mmCIF file of C-alpha atoms and ligand atoms in Angstrom:
data_model
loop_
_atom_site.group_PDB
_atom_site.id
_atom_site.type_symbol
_atom_site.label_atom_id
_atom_site.label_comp_id
_atom_site.label_asym_id
_atom_site.label_seq_id
_atom_site.Cartn_x
_atom_site.Cartn_y
_atom_site.Cartn_z
ATOM 1 C CA UNK N 1 25.302 -54.311 59.048
ATOM 2 C CA UNK N 2 26.310 -57.564 57.402
ATOM 3 C CA UNK N 3 29.475 -57.919 55.349
ATOM 4 C CA UNK N 4 29.072 -60.524 52.624
ATOM 5 C CA UNK N 5 31.948 -61.900 50.565
ATOM 6 C CA UNK N 6 30.522 -64.546 48.273
ATOM 7 C CA UNK N 7 27.864 -64.649 45.559
ATOM 8 C CA UNK N 8 26.278 -67.732 47.151
ATOM 9 C CA UNK N 9 25.913 -66.005 50.534
ATOM 10 C CA UNK N 10 24.570 -62.811 48.902
ATOM 11 C CA UNK N 11 21.949 -64.740 46.921
ATOM 12 C CA UNK N 12 20.796 -66.583 50.041
ATOM 13 C CA UNK N 13 20.452 -63.350 51.985
ATOM 14 C CA UNK N 14 18.683 -61.603 49.098
ATOM 15 C CA UNK N 15 15.605 -63.842 49.486
ATOM 16 C CA UNK N 16 15.016 -62.477 52.992
ATOM 17 C CA UNK N 17 15.399 -58.737 52.298
ATOM 18 C CA UNK N 18 12.583 -56.228 52.749
ATOM 19 C CA UNK N 19 11.556 -54.551 49.483
ATOM 20 C CA UNK N 20 12.365 -52.129 47.928
ATOM 21 C CA UNK N 21 16.107 -52.744 47.821
ATOM 22 C CA UNK N 22 18.379 -49.798 46.980
ATOM 23 C CA UNK N 23 21.850 -50.623 45.678
ATOM 24 C CA UNK N 24 24.969 -48.433 45.491
ATOM 25 C CA UNK N 25 27.839 -49.992 43.486
ATOM 26 C CA UNK N 26 31.226 -48.499 44.449
ATOM 27 C CA UNK N 27 34.969 -49.058 44.294
ATOM 28 C CA UNK N 28 35.308 -47.847 47.894
ATOM 29 C CA UNK N 29 37.566 -45.164 49.410
ATOM 30 C CA UNK N 30 34.501 -43.136 50.252
ATOM 31 C CA UNK N 31 34.053 -39.385 50.104
ATOM 32 C CA UNK N 32 30.913 -37.268 50.481
ATOM 33 C CA UNK N 33 29.960 -38.053 46.864
ATOM 34 C CA UNK N 34 29.593 -41.765 47.630
ATOM 35 C CA UNK N 35 27.857 -41.029 50.918
ATOM 36 C CA UNK N 36 25.278 -38.828 49.178
ATOM 37 C CA UNK N 37 24.335 -41.841 46.998
ATOM 38 C CA UNK N 38 24.057 -44.023 50.098
ATOM 39 C CA UNK N 39 21.915 -41.403 51.881
ATOM 40 C CA UNK N 40 19.530 -41.122 48.948
ATOM 41 C CA UNK N 41 19.278 -44.924 48.759
ATOM 42 C CA UNK N 42 18.591 -45.011 52.530
ATOM 43 C CA UNK N 43 15.783 -42.437 52.168
ATOM 44 C CA UNK N 44 14.059 -44.255 49.320
ATOM 45 C CA UNK N 45 14.343 -47.963 50.231
ATOM 46 C CA UNK N 46 13.652 -50.425 53.037
ATOM 47 C CA UNK N 47 16.977 -52.196 52.489
ATOM 48 C CA UNK N 48 20.286 -50.688 51.353
ATOM 49 C CA UNK N 49 23.058 -52.786 49.822
ATOM 50 C CA UNK N 50 26.457 -51.269 48.953
ATOM 51 C CA UNK N 51 29.144 -53.119 47.001
ATOM 52 C CA UNK N 52 32.861 -52.375 47.305
ATOM 53 C CA UNK N 53 34.909 -53.860 44.484
ATOM 54 C CA UNK N 54 37.839 -52.266 42.674
ATOM 55 C CA UNK N 55 36.980 -53.710 39.285
ATOM 56 C CA UNK N 56 40.155 -54.635 37.385
ATOM 57 C CA UNK N 57 38.445 -54.952 34.003
ATOM 58 C CA UNK N 58 37.557 -51.259 33.777
ATOM 59 C CA UNK N 59 41.193 -50.124 34.125
ATOM 60 C CA UNK N 60 43.281 -50.036 30.946
ATOM 61 C CA UNK N 61 46.963 -50.962 30.709
ATOM 62 C CA UNK N 62 49.020 -48.230 32.390
ATOM 63 C CA UNK N 63 46.003 -46.954 34.377
ATOM 64 C CA UNK N 64 45.919 -46.821 38.178
ATOM 65 C CA UNK N 65 44.380 -50.204 39.155
ATOM 66 C CA UNK N 66 47.269 -51.147 41.473
ATOM 67 C CA UNK N 67 47.503 -47.653 43.008
ATOM 68 C CA UNK N 68 43.761 -47.008 43.285
ATOM 69 C CA UNK N 69 43.216 -45.903 46.919
ATOM 70 C CA UNK N 70 41.690 -48.516 49.222
ATOM 71 C CA UNK N 71 40.683 -48.383 52.909
ATOM 72 C CA UNK N 72 38.107 -51.067 53.651
ATOM 73 C CA UNK N 73 38.132 -50.589 57.421
ATOM 74 C CA UNK N 74 37.284 -46.886 57.184
ATOM 75 C CA UNK N 75 34.709 -47.540 54.435
ATOM 76 C CA UNK N 76 32.879 -50.083 56.601
ATOM 77 C CA UNK N 77 32.818 -47.651 59.546
ATOM 78 C CA UNK N 78 31.295 -44.957 57.334
ATOM 79 C CA UNK N 79 28.650 -47.323 55.969
ATOM 80 C CA UNK N 80 27.758 -48.478 59.464
ATOM 81 C CA UNK N 81 27.090 -44.839 60.386
ATOM 82 C CA UNK N 82 24.809 -44.456 57.354
ATOM 83 C CA UNK N 83 22.799 -47.475 58.549
ATOM 84 C CA UNK N 84 23.532 -49.594 55.508
ATOM 85 C CA UNK N 85 22.123 -53.120 55.804
ATOM 86 C CA UNK N 86 24.516 -55.164 53.664
ATOM 87 C CA UNK N 87 27.970 -54.561 52.219
ATOM 88 C CA UNK N 88 28.968 -56.899 49.407
ATOM 89 C CA UNK N 89 32.774 -57.160 49.214
ATOM 90 C CA UNK N 90 33.623 -59.866 46.685
ATOM 91 C CA UNK N 91 37.166 -60.892 45.809
ATOM 92 C CA UNK N 92 38.505 -60.743 42.278
ATOM 93 C CA UNK N 93 38.219 -64.575 42.003
ATOM 94 C CA UNK N 94 34.591 -64.405 43.132
ATOM 95 C CA UNK N 95 33.674 -61.917 40.384
ATOM 96 C CA UNK N 96 35.976 -63.250 37.664
ATOM 97 C CA UNK N 97 36.555 -66.970 38.304
ATOM 98 C CA UNK N 98 39.119 -68.625 36.074
ATOM 99 C CA UNK N 99 37.716 -69.149 32.584
ATOM 100 C CA UNK N 100 35.490 -66.046 32.758
ATOM 101 C CA UNK N 101 34.795 -64.990 29.156
ATOM 102 C CA UNK N 102 31.412 -63.225 28.878
ATOM 103 C CA UNK N 103 31.138 -59.479 28.294
ATOM 104 C CA UNK N 104 28.418 -56.927 27.630
ATOM 105 C CA UNK N 105 28.953 -54.114 25.141
ATOM 106 C CA UNK N 106 26.814 -51.022 24.607
ATOM 107 C CA UNK N 107 27.548 -49.524 21.183
ATOM 108 C CA UNK N 108 27.575 -45.831 20.261
ATOM 109 C CA UNK N 109 27.489 -43.912 23.563
ATOM 110 C CA UNK N 110 30.544 -45.819 24.809
ATOM 111 C CA UNK N 111 32.683 -44.811 21.828
ATOM 112 C CA UNK N 112 32.796 -41.071 22.581
ATOM 113 C CA UNK N 113 34.299 -38.925 25.377
ATOM 114 C CA UNK N 114 35.814 -41.321 27.967
ATOM 115 C CA UNK N 115 35.433 -44.267 25.568
ATOM 116 C CA UNK N 116 37.529 -42.579 22.864
ATOM 117 C CA UNK N 117 40.740 -42.853 24.871
ATOM 118 C CA UNK N 118 39.865 -45.594 27.418
ATOM 119 C CA UNK N 119 39.033 -48.362 24.964
ATOM 120 C CA UNK N 120 37.832 -51.247 27.159
ATOM 121 C CA UNK N 121 36.751 -49.116 30.114
ATOM 122 C CA UNK N 122 33.001 -49.215 29.563
ATOM 123 C CA UNK N 123 32.957 -52.917 28.673
ATOM 124 C CA UNK N 124 34.423 -53.524 32.146
ATOM 125 C CA UNK N 125 32.006 -51.127 33.890
ATOM 126 C CA UNK N 126 28.931 -52.467 32.101
ATOM 127 C CA UNK N 127 29.821 -56.120 32.643
ATOM 128 C CA UNK N 128 30.556 -55.716 36.352
ATOM 129 C CA UNK N 129 27.363 -53.681 36.878
ATOM 130 C CA UNK N 130 25.302 -56.318 35.034
ATOM 131 C CA UNK N 131 26.835 -59.027 37.252
ATOM 132 C CA UNK N 132 26.171 -56.993 40.406
ATOM 133 C CA UNK N 133 22.564 -56.322 39.314
ATOM 134 C CA UNK N 134 22.084 -60.075 38.707
ATOM 135 C CA UNK N 135 23.536 -60.993 42.099
ATOM 136 C CA UNK N 136 21.793 -58.304 44.181
ATOM 137 C CA UNK N 137 18.603 -57.857 42.142
ATOM 138 C CA UNK N 138 17.973 -54.326 43.387
ATOM 139 C CA UNK N 139 14.787 -52.333 42.891
ATOM 140 C CA UNK N 140 16.896 -49.213 42.298
ATOM 141 C CA UNK N 141 20.587 -48.551 41.728
ATOM 142 C CA UNK N 142 22.276 -45.210 42.391
ATOM 143 C CA UNK N 143 24.994 -43.574 40.271
ATOM 144 C CA UNK N 144 26.675 -40.156 40.480
ATOM 145 C CA UNK N 145 26.217 -37.411 37.880
ATOM 146 C CA UNK N 146 30.001 -36.857 38.210
ATOM 147 C CA UNK N 147 30.480 -39.906 35.935
ATOM 148 C CA UNK N 148 27.809 -38.669 33.540
ATOM 149 C CA UNK N 149 28.726 -40.953 30.650
ATOM 150 C CA UNK N 150 28.740 -44.000 32.931
ATOM 151 C CA UNK N 151 25.193 -43.133 34.043
ATOM 152 C CA UNK N 152 24.031 -42.701 30.416
ATOM 153 C CA UNK N 153 25.616 -46.027 29.408
ATOM 154 C CA UNK N 154 24.153 -47.954 32.369
ATOM 155 C CA UNK N 155 20.677 -46.532 31.694
ATOM 156 C CA UNK N 156 20.996 -47.619 28.056
ATOM 157 C CA UNK N 157 22.051 -51.158 29.032
ATOM 158 C CA UNK N 158 19.152 -51.447 31.502
ATOM 159 C CA UNK N 159 16.660 -50.254 28.846
ATOM 160 C CA UNK N 160 18.118 -52.269 25.939
ATOM 161 C CA UNK N 161 18.350 -55.525 27.933
ATOM 162 C CA UNK N 162 14.984 -55.007 29.726
ATOM 163 C CA UNK N 163 16.617 -55.268 33.136
ATOM 164 C CA UNK N 164 14.171 -55.021 35.981
ATOM 165 C CA UNK N 165 15.485 -52.052 37.961
ATOM 166 C CA UNK N 166 15.382 -48.273 38.074
ATOM 167 C CA UNK N 167 18.546 -46.157 37.714
ATOM 168 C CA UNK N 168 18.728 -42.984 39.827
ATOM 169 C CA UNK N 169 21.389 -40.360 39.093
ATOM 170 C CA UNK N 170 22.455 -38.196 42.044
ATOM 171 C CA UNK N 171 23.953 -34.663 41.730
ATOM 172 C CA UNK N 172 27.708 -34.136 41.952
ATOM 173 C CA UNK N 173 29.073 -33.189 45.378
ATOM 174 C CA UNK N 174 31.771 -30.494 45.249
ATOM 175 C CA UNK N 175 34.475 -29.145 47.533
ATOM 176 C CA UNK N 176 33.885 -25.534 48.687
ATOM 177 C CA UNK N 177 35.914 -24.200 45.722
ATOM 178 C CA UNK N 178 33.923 -26.251 43.192
ATOM 179 C CA UNK N 179 36.265 -29.220 42.592
ATOM 180 C CA UNK N 180 34.107 -32.321 42.122
ATOM 181 C CA UNK N 181 34.767 -34.938 44.798
ATOM 182 C CA UNK N 182 36.678 -37.931 43.452
ATOM 183 C CA UNK N 183 38.831 -40.659 44.960
ATOM 184 C CA UNK N 184 41.519 -39.611 42.456
ATOM 185 C CA UNK N 185 41.777 -36.118 44.034
ATOM 186 C CA UNK N 186 44.029 -37.786 46.631
ATOM 187 C CA UNK N 187 46.738 -38.069 43.922
ATOM 188 C CA UNK N 188 47.035 -34.243 43.659
ATOM 189 C CA UNK N 189 49.842 -32.379 45.433
ATOM 190 C CA UNK N 190 48.908 -28.951 46.917
ATOM 191 C CA UNK N 191 49.926 -27.042 43.783
ATOM 192 C CA UNK N 192 47.995 -29.439 41.539
ATOM 193 C CA UNK N 193 44.982 -29.330 43.867
ATOM 194 C CA UNK N 194 44.897 -25.552 43.375
ATOM 195 C CA UNK N 195 45.242 -25.917 39.583
ATOM 196 C CA UNK N 196 42.431 -28.514 39.474
ATOM 197 C CA UNK N 197 39.834 -25.784 40.131
ATOM 198 C CA UNK N 198 40.214 -24.918 36.440
ATOM 199 C CA UNK N 199 37.818 -27.757 35.521
ATOM 200 C CA UNK N 200 34.949 -26.252 37.494
ATOM 201 C CA UNK N 201 35.831 -22.754 36.311
ATOM 202 C CA UNK N 202 35.609 -23.881 32.677
ATOM 203 C CA UNK N 203 32.265 -25.611 33.288
ATOM 204 C CA UNK N 204 30.922 -22.558 35.149
ATOM 205 C CA UNK N 205 31.944 -20.411 32.189
ATOM 206 C CA UNK N 206 30.077 -22.764 29.834
ATOM 207 C CA UNK N 207 26.963 -22.498 31.982
ATOM 208 C CA UNK N 208 27.207 -18.681 32.210
ATOM 209 C CA UNK N 209 27.580 -18.326 28.432
ATOM 210 C CA UNK N 210 24.640 -20.678 27.822
ATOM 211 C CA UNK N 211 22.512 -18.902 30.431
ATOM 212 C CA UNK N 212 23.399 -15.609 28.700
ATOM 213 C CA UNK N 213 21.837 -16.966 25.496
ATOM 214 C CA UNK N 214 24.873 -18.403 23.658
ATOM 215 C CA UNK N 215 23.713 -21.375 21.576
ATOM 216 C CA UNK N 216 26.837 -21.893 19.452
ATOM 217 C CA UNK N 217 28.526 -24.971 20.954
ATOM 218 C CA UNK N 218 31.823 -24.298 19.134
ATOM 219 C CA UNK N 219 32.066 -20.856 20.722
ATOM 220 C CA UNK N 220 31.523 -22.306 24.202
ATOM 221 C CA UNK N 221 34.032 -25.140 23.621
ATOM 222 C CA UNK N 222 36.525 -22.524 22.399
ATOM 223 C CA UNK N 223 36.061 -20.274 25.479
ATOM 224 C CA UNK N 224 36.397 -23.269 27.828
ATOM 225 C CA UNK N 225 39.554 -24.442 26.041
ATOM 226 C CA UNK N 226 41.179 -20.967 26.206
ATOM 227 C CA UNK N 227 40.476 -20.710 29.928
ATOM 228 C CA UNK N 228 41.987 -24.145 30.675
ATOM 229 C CA UNK N 229 45.040 -23.440 28.515
ATOM 230 C CA UNK N 230 45.902 -20.505 30.808
ATOM 231 C CA UNK N 231 46.562 -23.014 33.624
ATOM 232 C CA UNK N 232 50.169 -24.233 33.154
ATOM 233 C CA UNK N 233 49.632 -27.575 34.994
ATOM 234 C CA UNK N 234 46.566 -28.525 32.916
ATOM 235 C CA UNK N 235 46.558 -30.625 29.724
ATOM 236 C CA UNK N 236 43.218 -31.064 27.967
ATOM 237 C CA UNK N 237 42.077 -34.534 26.939
ATOM 238 C CA UNK N 238 38.677 -33.354 25.659
ATOM 239 C CA UNK N 239 36.204 -30.500 26.021
ATOM 240 C CA UNK N 240 32.715 -31.434 24.904
ATOM 241 C CA UNK N 241 29.252 -29.956 24.471
ATOM 242 C CA UNK N 242 27.110 -32.948 23.585
ATOM 243 C CA UNK N 243 23.511 -34.111 23.451
ATOM 244 C CA UNK N 244 22.747 -35.148 27.060
ATOM 245 C CA UNK N 245 21.248 -38.494 25.965
ATOM 246 C CA UNK N 246 23.237 -39.669 22.938
ATOM 247 C CA UNK N 247 26.469 -37.828 23.861
ATOM 248 C CA UNK N 248 26.883 -36.763 20.207
ATOM 249 C CA UNK N 249 28.679 -33.451 19.843
ATOM 250 C CA UNK N 250 26.324 -30.533 19.175
ATOM 251 C CA UNK N 251 26.708 -27.592 16.809
ATOM 252 C CA UNK N 252 23.782 -25.686 18.292
ATOM 253 C CA UNK N 253 22.549 -26.109 21.859
ATOM 254 C CA UNK N 254 18.897 -26.610 20.969
ATOM 255 C CA UNK N 255 18.164 -29.540 23.331
ATOM 256 C CA UNK N 256 19.358 -30.741 26.756
ATOM 257 C CA UNK N 257 23.167 -30.757 26.604
ATOM 258 C CA UNK N 258 26.057 -32.007 28.693
ATOM 259 C CA UNK N 259 29.156 -29.823 28.977
ATOM 260 C CA UNK N 260 31.952 -32.192 30.007
ATOM 261 C CA UNK N 261 35.711 -32.375 30.071
ATOM 262 C CA UNK N 262 38.707 -34.530 30.900
ATOM 263 C CA UNK N 263 41.866 -32.722 31.915
ATOM 264 C CA UNK N 264 45.209 -33.999 33.158
ATOM 265 C CA UNK N 265 46.605 -32.072 36.110
ATOM 266 C CA UNK N 266 50.161 -33.345 36.332
ATOM 267 C CA UNK N 267 49.768 -37.127 36.112
ATOM 268 C CA UNK N 268 46.186 -37.180 37.377
ATOM 269 C CA UNK N 269 43.330 -37.358 34.876
ATOM 270 C CA UNK N 270 40.189 -35.644 36.180
ATOM 271 C CA UNK N 271 36.697 -35.499 34.657
ATOM 272 C CA UNK N 272 33.715 -33.291 35.424
ATOM 273 C CA UNK N 273 30.521 -32.013 33.802
ATOM 274 C CA UNK N 274 27.453 -29.800 34.093
ATOM 275 C CA UNK N 275 24.061 -30.225 32.449
ATOM 276 C CA UNK N 276 22.816 -27.382 30.265
ATOM 277 C CA UNK N 277 19.090 -27.942 30.407
ATOM 278 C CA UNK N 278 15.804 -26.905 31.950
ATOM 279 C CA UNK N 279 15.109 -23.497 33.417
ATOM 280 C CA UNK N 280 18.664 -22.206 32.898
HETATM 281 O O1 LIG J 301 31.717 -45.528 39.488
HETATM 282 C C1 LIG J 301 32.348 -46.491 39.982
HETATM 283 O O2 LIG J 301 32.847 -46.418 41.098
HETATM 284 C C2 LIG J 301 32.519 -47.769 39.166
HETATM 285 O O3 LIG J 301 32.657 -47.488 37.814
HETATM 286 C C3 LIG J 301 31.397 -48.791 39.400
HETATM 287 C C4 LIG J 301 30.037 -48.258 38.956
HETATM 288 C C5 LIG J 301 31.328 -49.157 40.874
HETATM 289 C C6 LIG J 301 31.672 -50.077 38.605
HETATM 290 O O4 LIG J 301 32.868 -50.677 38.997
#
């Protein structure tokens, strides 16, 4: 496994890689969710490249950029075990040299859900992903369903800007009690960790109601909200039943939908979602 730190070195190496090249962009501090992306990339490609970069431009003022958990040594050990070929670990200066002033915006889908309260978040995510795609030129890139809106936004950018790669979205990996794996779960104390199950319980309720034939999105949002409000440590940011592609809120669930939510447990903001589509 080669660890590469500069864009110049990465570009040089890229010319020699066996095709197809699978790419997993990450901010490190790996859990099983990240590793499931890496494993799928390993299965489907001759070469696997993983990037580790805690991207400052996707964190808003007052968010957890400084505190975001980091453990490069452990991450590299885990990637070595997964037989990753190349790890791209650029510095902040390498990605955003002084004078950097070019950004990519995707309108519409970025303005709802996460985008409504985290104003510049998606501009940062989209721009760094576009840069990474340009540097690594992957055949396929892998994203988690856990960050459903991020996956929708990246797919839209790739389609709108005719980028030459395929985006694969991999199912959410959960703890045994249903909590979606996330690097931010490490912020939870034991009492908060227990309370955090309420996100999955609310999403499971949404799925049960929908599977039972409920099509009224307001009713489902209302039932989810009531359930979460019973948990004293939880504060709702949003509860959404939206079109799975445009992320516009639905009145009736008459097409593939995404049930998603953002909830603060103590000081930690957690997000999760389930798809309401297909064979129920
Ligand atoms: O999902 C993440 O970890 C980040 O948003 C990503 C895609 C690596 C961009 O910084």
